[in-house]
Amino acid sequence: MSQKYNDLAQKIVSLVGGKENINTVYHCQTRLRFKLKDESKANQDALNNMDSVAKCLISGGVFQVVIGTHVKDVFEEVEKIVGPLENKEQDQSEKKGILSVIIDFISGTFQPIIPALSGAGMVKAVLAILITFKIISTESQTYYILNFFADAVFYFLPMMLAYSEAQKLRCNPILAASVAGIMMHPNWNALVSAGKAVKLFEVIPFTLTTYTSTVIPVILVVLVQSYIEKYLEKWIPQAVKLVFVPMLTFLIMGPLALAVLGPIGSVLGGYLATFFKFLSTTAAWAPAVLIGGFLPIMVMFGLHNGVAPLGVMQMGELGYDSIFGPGCVCSNIAQATASSVVALRTKDKKMKQLATSGSITAYMGITEPTLYGVNLPKKYPLIASMIGGAAGGLYAGLTHTHRFATGSSGLPAVFLYIGNDTMTYFYNILIALVISFVVTAIVTYVLSLKFENQEVQTIEKVHVNKGEILSPIQGKLYPLSDAKDEAFASETLGKGALIQPSNGKVYAPFDGTIVTLFPTKHAIGIVSDDGIEMLIHFGIDTVNLNGQHFTAFIEQGMKVKQGDLLLEADIEKIKAAGYETQVPVIITNSFNYQNIELSSKEDVSYQDVILKVKGEK
């Protein structure tokens, strides 16, 4: 299935410094994540220039290669090349800031369980739809069964977190999940329900707290367990490790979890819940506005990995998420909309294709391809999406909109807002998304009127000898004497060529400077770096159109390279207006040269030489 990505995987591994430079590699929904021994050995520029790579960046100590939604297939090929890496030790000389360490830890702990949370969330959404449309009732067995299908993930969340955190901390994930199982055992829950004091050996008191669906307690427990387990591994003889390390881990961590660490985590979780409630009542608008507006920036720097788990924690404490979900979905829809407008406005075919495909995946909740491939490089769509995302987030925050399950933050996510026997939150998130869509579309379009017209498009640069001039336009080549204008035909303005264009795009025939751009945009004066002065005049008497049907991509005084797009004319509309579309191409300083030869070719394209200038006087 992934074999077709073998070449891409080979190139990526080579450009990150080879498999010997890789400590670990894993993937998320859109990107390969490398821990490298020496980041300086990776060729970031070469990776960024690959067509199959949307972006390459370093964030939180992780070397990230953004691939797209097919990243899993690429990862399978990378894994075949580099082999198993789980036991490779990270380069101890690598130093990270405290923020990078925290984000890396949170990301590494929560990222692996996102698919399970998303799947359970969507099951919850389907269940909510079935109930809303009265297809099933809450009293039916079908509801009962589907409900525990989804609840299982949240109920056993501590065990999944323990497993993924242990992998991150390089301790035994099975032992960690087993200790979490101790905290969730039905017998312990029965003791908690009974409400009677519990003491181990009649001495060590256990605080009566339920740990199902919680987050912070198990994170603290596994953090301490990682140190204890490594200590036991170091001092217990190899011959008896298999038996005594697990046994002592359970005997030590069980009491610690139920007597000390779990209760501490529960108290911290209570404080966190109080903070969430404070936000919900006092500053409900703030999280959704900040996430809606600044999520693209957070993604670029990896900060979203430290913020997104707050939504999971809030859901564990209060049963809903208003911290991350609403702002995130508004931001994603805004980015998708900005990319869609770019697809409509840009004249670059490659960018149009990238923006179209990127917007589709962004509407489904995966924004990296459009963020790194379209919005960030162009800048103005990114600004527009941040404004639109913040606007939608503001409405969501002011209306206290929240979701009842985690899942994809694209259009399908709207069903996660059905819950509590009401459709209010569902309607509000739809309104918030419409606001994000409309505001983003308007701002992107307005900005595109300036920035798309300033954007210089190019064709492939070709090598020419000194004095050779390429055709600035595609079409049929004629002597200048065939021009339907006496001033051009008589060579009064200088020697040159005449082209009957087959399309309206005019490209720079050489490296040079734009010295004249007529206000009517029908004519361009350009001087080559070698001193050749050229006039490109699109059409005969087209000055009378006053700029209609012409789009200029350059400004007077601008430096251009051979192959840069200078001008685009709508040939059909010019003809319909009654004007001739012949294009005289004139060397206005012809008197400086001994001879100017016209090519004998009839059909010319942008890579063809049409004039040769010889012998400066």
Coordinates of C-alpha atoms in Angstrom, one line a residue:
M1 CA 0.0 0.0 0.0
S2 CA 2.8 2.5 0.9
Q3 CA 5.4 1.2 -1.6
K4 CA 4.8 4.1 -3.9
Y5 CA 6.2 6.4 -1.3
N6 CA 9.5 4.6 -1.0
D7 CA 11.4 7.1 -3.1
L8 CA 10.0 10.0 -1.1
A9 CA 10.9 8.3 2.2
Q10 CA 14.4 7.6 0.9
K11 CA 14.9 11.3 0.1
I12 CA 13.5 12.5 3.4
V13 CA 15.7 10.1 5.4
S14 CA 18.7 11.2 3.4
L15 CA 18.0 14.9 3.9
V16 CA 17.5 14.7 7.6
G17 CA 21.1 13.3 7.9
G18 CA 20.6 9.6 7.2
K19 CA 19.2 7.0 9.5
E20 CA 22.3 7.2 11.7
N21 CA 21.3 10.8 12.6
I22 CA 17.8 9.7 13.7
N23 CA 17.1 8.9 17.4
T24 CA 13.3 8.4 17.0
V25 CA 10.7 9.0 14.3
Y26 CA 6.9 9.0 14.6
H27 CA 4.0 10.7 13.0
C28 CA 0.8 12.6 13.7
Q29 CA -2.1 13.3 11.3
T30 CA -0.1 15.3 8.8
R31 CA 3.6 15.3 9.6
L32 CA 6.7 13.1 10.3
R33 CA 8.3 14.0 13.6
F34 CA 12.0 13.3 14.0
K35 CA 14.2 13.5 17.0
L36 CA 17.7 14.0 15.5
K37 CA 21.1 13.6 17.0
D38 CA 22.4 16.7 15.2
E39 CA 19.8 19.0 13.6
S40 CA 22.6 20.9 11.8
K41 CA 23.1 17.8 9.6
A42 CA 19.6 18.1 8.2
N43 CA 19.1 20.0 4.9
Q44 CA 16.0 22.0 5.8
D45 CA 16.1 24.1 2.6
A46 CA 16.2 21.1 0.3
L47 CA 13.3 19.5 2.2
N48 CA 11.2 22.7 1.8
N49 CA 11.9 22.7 -1.9
M50 CA 10.5 19.2 -2.4
D51 CA 7.1 19.1 -4.1
S52 CA 5.9 16.4 -1.8
V53 CA 6.8 18.3 1.3
A54 CA 4.5 21.2 2.4
K55 CA 6.8 22.5 5.0
C56 CA 9.8 21.6 7.1
L57 CA 10.2 23.2 10.6
I58 CA 11.8 22.7 14.0
S59 CA 9.5 23.1 17.0
G60 CA 9.8 21.9 20.6
G61 CA 13.0 20.1 19.9
V62 CA 11.3 18.0 17.1
F63 CA 12.3 18.2 13.5
Q64 CA 9.0 18.1 11.6
V65 CA 8.3 17.3 8.0
V66 CA 4.8 18.2 6.9
I67 CA 3.5 15.7 4.4
G68 CA -0.3 15.7 4.4
T69 CA -3.0 13.3 5.2
H70 CA -1.1 10.4 3.6
V71 CA 1.7 10.7 6.1
K72 CA 1.0 7.2 7.6
D73 CA 1.9 5.6 4.2
V74 CA 5.1 7.6 4.0
F75 CA 5.9 6.8 7.6
E76 CA 5.7 3.1 6.9
E77 CA 8.3 3.4 4.2
V78 CA 10.5 5.5 6.5
E79 CA 10.2 2.9 9.2
K80 CA 11.4 0.2 6.8
I81 CA 14.5 2.3 6.0
V82 CA 15.5 3.3 9.5
G83 CA 14.5 0.2 11.4
P84 CA 13.4 0.0 15.0
L85 CA 14.6 3.0 17.0
E86 CA 12.8 2.6 20.3
N87 CA 16.0 1.8 22.2
K88 CA 18.2 4.6 20.8
E89 CA 19.1 7.0 23.5
Q90 CA 18.6 10.7 22.8
D91 CA 21.7 12.8 22.5
Q92 CA 22.4 14.0 26.0
S93 CA 24.1 17.1 24.7
E94 CA 20.8 18.4 23.4
K95 CA 19.5 21.3 25.5
K96 CA 16.0 22.5 25.5
G97 CA 14.2 25.4 27.2
I98 CA 11.7 24.6 29.9
L99 CA 8.8 25.5 27.7
S100 CA 10.0 23.1 24.9
V101 CA 10.4 20.3 27.5
I102 CA 6.8 20.8 28.8
I103 CA 5.2 21.0 25.4
D104 CA 7.2 18.0 24.2
F105 CA 6.1 16.0 27.3
I106 CA 2.4 17.0 26.9
S107 CA 2.4 16.4 23.2
G108 CA 4.1 13.0 23.5
T109 CA 1.6 12.0 26.2
F110 CA -1.7 13.1 24.5
Q111 CA -0.9 12.8 20.8
P112 CA -1.1 8.9 20.7
I113 CA -4.5 8.8 22.2
I114 CA -6.1 11.5 19.9
P115 CA -7.4 8.9 17.4
A116 CA -9.3 7.0 20.2
L117 CA -10.7 10.2 21.6
S118 CA -11.8 11.4 18.1
G119 CA -13.4 8.0 17.3
A120 CA -15.3 8.0 20.6
G121 CA -16.3 11.6 20.1
M122 CA -17.8 10.9 16.7
V123 CA -19.7 7.9 18.1
K124 CA -21.1 10.3 20.7
A125 CA -22.1 12.7 17.8
V126 CA -23.9 9.9 15.9
L127 CA -25.7 8.9 19.1
A128 CA -26.8 12.6 19.6
I129 CA -28.1 12.8 16.0
L130 CA -30.1 9.5 16.4
I131 CA -31.7 10.8 19.6
T132 CA -32.4 14.3 18.2
F133 CA -34.2 12.9 15.2
K134 CA -36.0 10.4 17.4
I135 CA -34.6 7.3 15.6
I136 CA -33.8 5.8 19.0
S137 CA -34.7 6.7 22.6
T138 CA -32.5 7.0 25.6
E139 CA -34.4 4.1 27.1
S140 CA -33.5 1.6 24.4
Q141 CA -30.8 -1.0 24.5
T142 CA -29.3 0.4 21.3
Y143 CA -28.7 3.7 23.1
Y144 CA -27.3 1.9 26.1
I145 CA -24.8 -0.1 24.0
L146 CA -23.7 2.7 21.7
N147 CA -23.2 4.9 24.7
F148 CA -20.8 2.6 26.4
F149 CA -19.0 2.1 23.0
A150 CA -18.1 5.8 23.3
D151 CA -17.8 6.1 27.1
A152 CA -15.3 3.3 27.2
V153 CA -12.5 5.5 25.9
F154 CA -13.2 8.3 28.5
Y155 CA -13.8 5.8 31.3
F156 CA -10.5 4.1 30.7
L157 CA -8.7 7.3 29.8
P158 CA -6.2 7.0 32.7
M159 CA -5.0 3.7 31.4
M160 CA -4.4 5.0 27.9
L161 CA -2.7 8.1 29.3
A162 CA -0.5 5.9 31.5
Y163 CA 0.5 3.8 28.5
S164 CA 1.4 6.7 26.3
E165 CA 3.1 8.7 29.1
A166 CA 5.2 5.7 29.9
Q167 CA 6.3 5.4 26.3
K168 CA 7.3 9.1 26.4
L169 CA 9.2 8.7 29.7
R170 CA 10.8 5.4 28.5
C171 CA 9.5 3.2 31.2
N172 CA 7.4 0.0 30.9
P173 CA 4.0 1.1 29.4
I174 CA 2.3 -2.2 30.4
L175 CA 3.3 -1.7 34.1
A176 CA 2.1 1.9 33.9
A177 CA -1.3 0.9 32.5
S178 CA -1.5 -1.8 35.2
V179 CA -0.9 0.7 38.0
A180 CA -3.7 2.9 36.4
G181 CA -5.8 -0.3 36.5
I182 CA -5.3 -0.5 40.2
M183 CA -6.7 3.1 40.6
M184 CA -9.7 2.1 38.5
H185 CA -10.4 -1.4 39.8
P186 CA -14.1 -2.0 40.6
N187 CA -13.2 -3.1 44.1
W188 CA -11.6 0.2 44.8
N189 CA -14.6 2.0 43.4
A190 CA -16.8 -0.1 45.7
L191 CA -14.7 1.0 48.7
V192 CA -15.1 4.6 47.6
S193 CA -18.9 4.2 47.2
A194 CA -19.2 2.6 50.6
G195 CA -17.7 5.8 52.2
K196 CA -15.9 4.0 55.1
A197 CA -12.3 4.8 56.0
V198 CA -9.7 2.6 54.2
K199 CA -6.3 1.9 55.7
L200 CA -3.5 -0.4 54.4
F201 CA -2.1 -2.6 57.2
E202 CA -4.4 -0.5 59.4
V203 CA -1.8 2.3 59.2
I204 CA -1.6 3.9 55.8
P205 CA -4.9 5.9 55.0
F206 CA -6.2 5.9 51.5
T207 CA -8.2 9.0 50.4
L208 CA -11.6 7.9 48.9
T209 CA -11.5 9.3 45.4
T210 CA -12.7 7.9 42.1
Y211 CA -10.1 8.1 39.3
T212 CA -12.1 7.0 36.2
S213 CA -12.1 9.6 33.4
T214 CA -9.5 11.7 35.2
V215 CA -6.3 13.0 33.8
I216 CA -3.9 14.7 36.3
P217 CA -3.8 12.0 38.9
V218 CA -2.4 9.3 36.5
I219 CA 0.0 11.7 35.0
L220 CA 1.6 12.4 38.4
V221 CA 1.6 8.7 39.2
V222 CA 3.4 7.6 36.0
L223 CA 5.9 10.4 36.3
V224 CA 7.0 9.1 39.8
Q225 CA 6.8 5.5 38.6
S226 CA 9.2 6.2 35.8
Y227 CA 11.9 7.1 38.3
I228 CA 11.1 4.2 40.7
E229 CA 11.1 1.7 37.9
K230 CA 14.4 2.8 36.5
Y231 CA 15.9 2.7 40.0
L232 CA 14.6 -0.9 40.4
E233 CA 16.0 -1.8 37.0
K234 CA 19.4 -0.5 38.0
W235 CA 19.8 -2.3 41.3
I236 CA 17.9 -5.6 41.0
P237 CA 20.0 -8.4 39.6
Q238 CA 19.4 -9.4 36.0
A239 CA 18.4 -12.9 36.9
V240 CA 15.4 -11.9 39.0
K241 CA 14.4 -8.6 37.3
L242 CA 11.5 -10.2 35.4
V243 CA 9.7 -11.1 38.7
F244 CA 10.8 -8.5 41.2
V245 CA 10.7 -5.3 39.2
P246 CA 6.9 -5.7 38.4
M247 CA 6.1 -6.9 41.9
L248 CA 7.9 -4.1 43.7
T249 CA 6.5 -1.6 41.2
F250 CA 3.0 -2.6 42.1
L251 CA 3.7 -2.8 45.9
I252 CA 5.3 0.7 45.9
M253 CA 3.1 2.5 43.3
G254 CA -0.2 1.1 44.5
P255 CA -0.1 2.7 47.9
L256 CA 1.6 5.8 46.6
A257 CA -1.1 6.2 44.0
L258 CA -4.1 5.7 46.3
A259 CA -2.6 7.4 49.4
V260 CA -0.5 10.4 48.1
L261 CA -0.2 11.0 44.3
G262 CA -3.8 10.3 43.3
P263 CA -5.3 12.5 46.0
I264 CA -2.9 15.3 45.1
G265 CA -3.8 15.0 41.4
S266 CA -7.5 15.0 42.3
V267 CA -7.1 18.2 44.3
L268 CA -5.1 19.8 41.4
G269 CA -7.9 18.6 39.1
G270 CA -10.4 20.3 41.3
Y271 CA -8.5 23.6 41.1
L272 CA -8.4 23.2 37.4
A273 CA -12.1 22.6 37.3
T274 CA -12.7 25.7 39.3
F275 CA -10.5 27.7 36.9
F276 CA -12.5 26.3 33.9
K277 CA -15.7 27.3 35.6
F278 CA -14.3 30.8 36.3
L279 CA -13.4 31.2 32.6
S280 CA -16.9 29.9 31.6
T281 CA -18.7 32.5 33.7
T282 CA -16.3 35.5 33.8
A283 CA -14.3 35.5 30.5
A284 CA -16.1 32.9 28.3
W285 CA -15.1 34.9 25.2
A286 CA -11.3 34.8 25.9
P287 CA -10.3 31.2 25.1
A288 CA -12.4 30.9 21.9
V289 CA -11.1 34.3 20.6
L290 CA -7.4 33.5 21.4
I291 CA -7.6 30.0 19.9
G292 CA -9.7 31.1 16.9
G293 CA -7.3 34.0 16.1
F294 CA -3.9 32.6 17.0
L295 CA -4.2 28.9 16.4
P296 CA -2.2 29.0 13.1
I297 CA 0.7 30.7 15.0
M298 CA 0.4 28.1 17.8
V299 CA 0.6 25.3 15.2
M300 CA 3.7 26.8 13.6
F301 CA 5.6 26.9 17.0
G302 CA 4.0 23.7 18.3
L303 CA 2.3 25.5 21.2
H304 CA -1.1 24.0 20.3
N305 CA 0.2 20.7 21.6
G306 CA 0.4 22.3 25.1
V307 CA -3.1 23.9 24.8
A308 CA -5.2 21.2 23.2
P309 CA -5.0 18.9 26.2
L310 CA -6.7 21.5 28.3
G311 CA -9.9 20.7 26.4
V312 CA -9.4 17.0 27.3
M313 CA -8.8 17.9 30.9
Q314 CA -11.9 20.2 31.0
M315 CA -14.0 17.4 29.5
G316 CA -12.7 15.0 32.1
E317 CA -13.6 17.4 34.9
L318 CA -16.8 19.1 33.7
G319 CA -18.0 16.9 30.8
Y320 CA -17.6 19.5 28.1
D321 CA -14.8 21.5 26.4
S322 CA -15.1 25.3 25.8
I323 CA -11.4 26.0 26.1
F324 CA -10.0 24.5 22.8
G325 CA -12.8 23.0 20.6
P326 CA -14.9 26.1 19.6
G327 CA -11.9 28.3 18.8
C328 CA -10.1 25.5 17.0
V329 CA -13.0 24.7 14.6
C330 CA -13.5 28.4 13.9
S331 CA -9.8 28.8 13.1
N332 CA -9.8 25.7 10.8
I333 CA -12.8 26.8 8.8
A334 CA -11.3 30.2 8.5
Q335 CA -8.1 28.8 7.1
A336 CA -10.0 26.6 4.7
T337 CA -12.0 29.6 3.5
A338 CA -8.9 31.7 3.0
S339 CA -7.3 29.0 0.9
S340 CA -10.5 28.6 -1.2
V341 CA -10.5 32.3 -2.0
V342 CA -6.8 32.0 -3.0
A343 CA -7.8 29.1 -5.3
L344 CA -10.3 31.4 -7.0
R345 CA -8.1 34.4 -7.2
T346 CA -4.6 33.1 -8.1
K347 CA -3.5 32.7 -11.7
D348 CA -0.7 30.3 -10.7
K349 CA -1.9 26.8 -11.7
K350 CA 0.3 25.0 -9.2
M351 CA -0.9 27.3 -6.4
K352 CA -4.5 27.0 -7.5
Q353 CA -4.3 23.2 -7.3
L354 CA -2.6 23.3 -3.9
A355 CA -5.1 25.8 -2.5
T356 CA -8.0 23.7 -3.8
S357 CA -6.9 20.4 -2.3
G358 CA -5.6 22.1 0.9
S359 CA -8.9 23.8 1.5
I360 CA -10.8 20.5 1.2
T361 CA -8.7 18.8 3.8
A362 CA -8.8 22.0 6.0
Y363 CA -12.6 21.9 5.9
M364 CA -12.3 18.4 7.3
G365 CA -10.1 19.6 10.1
I366 CA -6.5 19.0 8.8
T367 CA -5.0 22.5 8.1
E368 CA -1.2 21.9 7.9
P369 CA -1.1 21.4 4.1
T370 CA -3.0 24.7 3.4
L371 CA -1.2 26.5 6.3
Y372 CA 2.3 25.7 5.1
G373 CA 1.6 25.4 1.4
V374 CA -0.7 28.4 0.8
N375 CA -1.6 30.7 3.7
L376 CA 1.8 31.1 5.3
P377 CA 3.8 31.6 2.0
K378 CA 1.3 34.2 0.8
K379 CA 0.8 35.8 4.2
Y380 CA -2.3 37.7 3.4
P381 CA -4.6 34.6 3.6
L382 CA -3.1 33.8 7.0
I383 CA -3.9 37.3 8.3
A384 CA -7.4 37.0 6.9
S385 CA -8.0 33.6 8.5
M386 CA -6.8 34.9 11.9
I387 CA -9.2 37.7 11.7
G388 CA -12.1 35.5 10.6
G389 CA -11.2 32.8 13.2
A390 CA -11.2 35.3 16.0
A391 CA -14.5 36.8 14.9
G392 CA -16.2 33.4 14.9
G393 CA -14.5 32.5 18.2
L394 CA -15.8 35.7 19.8
Y395 CA -19.4 34.7 19.0
A396 CA -18.8 31.1 20.2
G397 CA -17.3 32.5 23.5
L398 CA -20.0 35.0 24.1
T399 CA -22.7 32.4 23.7
H400 CA -20.9 29.9 26.0
T401 CA -20.7 27.4 23.2
H402 CA -19.0 24.1 24.1
R403 CA -18.6 20.6 22.7
F404 CA -19.5 17.4 24.6
A405 CA -16.9 15.1 23.0
T406 CA -13.5 15.5 21.3
G407 CA -13.0 14.7 17.7
S408 CA -12.0 16.2 14.3
S409 CA -12.1 20.0 14.3
G410 CA -13.5 20.3 10.8
L411 CA -17.1 20.5 9.5
P412 CA -18.0 17.0 10.9
A413 CA -17.2 18.3 14.4
V414 CA -20.4 20.4 14.5
F415 CA -22.3 17.3 15.6
L416 CA -20.1 17.1 18.8
Y417 CA -22.0 20.2 20.0
I418 CA -25.3 18.3 20.3
G419 CA -25.8 17.4 24.0
N420 CA -27.5 18.1 27.3
D421 CA -30.8 17.5 25.6
T422 CA -30.5 20.7 23.6
M423 CA -29.6 21.9 20.1
T424 CA -28.6 25.4 21.3
Y425 CA -24.9 24.7 21.2
F426 CA -25.2 23.1 17.8
Y427 CA -27.0 26.1 16.4
N428 CA -24.5 28.5 18.0
I429 CA -21.4 26.7 16.5
L430 CA -23.0 26.8 13.1
I431 CA -23.5 30.6 13.4
A432 CA -19.9 30.9 14.6
L433 CA -18.6 29.0 11.6
V434 CA -20.7 31.1 9.2
I435 CA -19.2 34.3 10.8
S436 CA -15.7 32.8 10.4
F437 CA -16.5 31.9 6.8
V438 CA -18.0 35.3 5.8
V439 CA -15.4 37.5 7.5
T440 CA -12.5 35.4 6.2
A441 CA -13.8 35.4 2.7
I442 CA -14.4 39.1 2.6
V443 CA -11.0 40.0 4.1
T444 CA -9.1 37.5 1.9
Y445 CA -10.8 38.8 -1.2
V446 CA -10.1 42.5 -0.4
L447 CA -6.5 41.7 0.4
S448 CA -6.1 39.6 -2.8
L449 CA -7.0 42.7 -4.9
K450 CA -3.7 44.1 -3.9
F451 CA -1.4 41.1 -3.2
E452 CA -2.5 38.8 -6.0
N453 CA -1.9 41.5 -8.6
Q454 CA 1.6 42.2 -7.1
E455 CA 2.5 38.6 -7.2
V456 CA 5.0 37.8 -9.9
Q457 CA 4.5 34.4 -11.6
T458 CA 7.3 32.8 -13.5
I459 CA 8.0 30.2 -16.2
E460 CA 11.1 28.0 -16.4
K461 CA 14.3 30.0 -16.9
V462 CA 16.3 29.0 -19.9
H463 CA 19.9 29.6 -20.9
V464 CA 20.6 32.1 -23.7
N465 CA 23.8 33.5 -25.2
K466 CA 24.7 37.2 -24.9
G467 CA 22.6 39.3 -27.3
E468 CA 19.9 36.7 -27.7
I469 CA 16.4 37.8 -26.8
L470 CA 13.6 35.3 -26.0
S471 CA 10.0 35.8 -27.0
P472 CA 8.0 37.6 -24.4
I473 CA 4.8 36.0 -25.7
Q474 CA 3.6 32.8 -27.4
G475 CA 2.3 33.0 -30.9
K476 CA 3.2 33.4 -34.6
L477 CA 6.4 35.5 -35.4
Y478 CA 6.3 38.1 -38.3
P479 CA 8.6 40.9 -39.5
L480 CA 7.9 44.2 -37.8
S481 CA 7.0 45.6 -41.2
D482 CA 3.7 43.6 -41.1
A483 CA 2.5 45.7 -38.2
K484 CA -0.9 47.3 -38.8
D485 CA 0.5 50.6 -37.5
E486 CA 2.8 52.8 -39.6
A487 CA 4.9 54.0 -36.7
F488 CA 5.8 50.4 -35.8
A489 CA 6.0 49.0 -39.4
S490 CA 8.4 51.8 -40.6
E491 CA 10.7 51.0 -37.7
T492 CA 10.6 54.7 -36.6
L493 CA 10.7 53.6 -33.0
G494 CA 13.4 51.0 -33.6
K495 CA 14.0 47.5 -35.1
G496 CA 12.3 44.4 -33.7
A497 CA 9.7 41.7 -34.3
L498 CA 5.9 41.3 -34.5
I499 CA 4.0 38.5 -32.7
Q500 CA 0.4 37.5 -33.3
P501 CA -0.3 36.2 -29.7
S502 CA -2.1 32.9 -29.0
N503 CA -2.6 33.8 -25.4
G504 CA -2.4 37.0 -23.3
K505 CA 0.5 36.3 -21.0
V506 CA 3.6 38.4 -21.4
Y507 CA 6.8 37.3 -19.7
A508 CA 10.2 39.0 -19.2
P509 CA 12.5 38.1 -22.1
F510 CA 15.6 38.8 -20.1
D511 CA 16.8 39.9 -16.6
G512 CA 16.3 43.6 -16.3
T513 CA 14.4 46.6 -14.9
I514 CA 10.9 47.9 -15.6
V515 CA 11.5 51.5 -16.7
T516 CA 8.1 52.2 -18.0
L517 CA 4.6 50.9 -17.2
F518 CA 2.0 52.9 -19.0
P519 CA -1.0 53.8 -16.9
T520 CA -3.2 52.0 -19.4
K521 CA -1.1 48.8 -18.9
H522 CA -1.0 48.1 -22.6
A523 CA 2.8 48.8 -23.0
I524 CA 5.9 48.0 -21.0
G525 CA 9.4 49.5 -21.3
I526 CA 12.1 47.2 -20.0
V527 CA 16.0 47.5 -20.0
S528 CA 18.2 44.4 -19.8
D529 CA 21.1 44.2 -17.5
D530 CA 23.3 44.4 -20.7
G531 CA 21.7 47.7 -21.7
I532 CA 19.2 46.5 -24.3
E533 CA 16.1 48.8 -24.2
M534 CA 12.8 47.1 -25.3
L535 CA 9.2 48.2 -25.7
I536 CA 6.5 45.5 -25.6
H537 CA 3.3 47.0 -27.0
F538 CA 0.2 44.7 -26.6
G539 CA -2.2 45.5 -29.5
I540 CA -2.7 48.4 -31.8
D541 CA -4.4 51.5 -30.5
T542 CA -5.2 49.6 -27.3
V543 CA -4.3 52.7 -25.3
N544 CA -7.9 53.7 -25.9
L545 CA -9.1 50.9 -23.6
N546 CA -7.7 52.8 -20.6
G547 CA -6.4 49.7 -19.0
Q548 CA -9.5 47.6 -19.5
H549 CA -8.8 43.9 -20.1
F550 CA -5.2 44.2 -18.9
T551 CA -3.7 43.0 -15.6
A552 CA -0.1 44.1 -14.7
F553 CA 2.0 42.0 -12.3
I554 CA 4.9 44.5 -12.1
E555 CA 5.5 48.1 -11.1
Q556 CA 7.7 50.8 -12.6
G557 CA 11.3 50.5 -11.2
M558 CA 10.9 46.8 -10.4
K559 CA 13.7 44.3 -11.0
V560 CA 12.6 41.3 -12.9
K561 CA 14.1 38.0 -13.9
Q562 CA 13.8 36.3 -17.3
G563 CA 10.6 34.3 -17.1
D564 CA 8.7 36.5 -14.7
L565 CA 5.1 37.3 -15.6
L566 CA 4.8 41.0 -16.5
L567 CA 1.3 41.4 -18.0
E568 CA -1.8 39.4 -18.9
A569 CA -4.3 40.6 -21.4
D570 CA -7.8 39.2 -22.2
I571 CA -7.4 38.7 -26.0
E572 CA -11.0 37.8 -26.7
K573 CA -12.3 40.9 -24.9
I574 CA -9.8 43.1 -26.7
K575 CA -10.9 41.7 -30.0
A576 CA -14.6 42.0 -29.1
A577 CA -13.9 45.7 -28.4
G578 CA -12.7 46.0 -32.0
Y579 CA -8.9 46.3 -31.5
E580 CA -6.0 44.5 -33.2
T581 CA -4.0 42.2 -30.9
Q582 CA -0.7 42.2 -32.7
V583 CA 2.3 42.7 -30.3
P584 CA 5.2 44.7 -31.6
V585 CA 8.5 43.9 -29.7
I586 CA 10.9 46.8 -30.4
I587 CA 14.5 47.4 -29.5
T588 CA 14.2 51.2 -28.9
N589 CA 18.0 51.7 -28.8
S590 CA 18.6 49.9 -32.1
F591 CA 21.0 52.6 -33.2
N592 CA 23.5 51.3 -30.6
Y593 CA 23.9 48.0 -32.4
Q594 CA 25.4 47.1 -35.8
N595 CA 22.9 44.4 -36.6
I596 CA 19.6 43.0 -35.2
E597 CA 18.5 39.7 -36.7
L598 CA 15.0 38.3 -36.7
S599 CA 14.5 34.5 -36.2
S600 CA 13.2 32.5 -39.1
K601 CA 10.8 30.5 -36.8
E602 CA 7.1 30.9 -37.5
D603 CA 5.6 29.6 -34.2
V604 CA 7.4 30.8 -31.1
S605 CA 7.0 30.1 -27.4
Y606 CA 8.6 31.6 -24.3
Q607 CA 11.8 29.6 -24.6
D608 CA 12.5 30.6 -28.3
V609 CA 15.0 33.2 -29.4
I610 CA 13.3 35.8 -31.7
L611 CA 16.0 38.4 -32.0
K612 CA 19.8 38.5 -31.9
V613 CA 21.5 41.8 -31.2
K614 CA 25.1 42.0 -32.5
G615 CA 28.0 44.4 -32.4
E616 CA 27.6 47.4 -30.2
K617 CA 28.6 50.7 -32.0

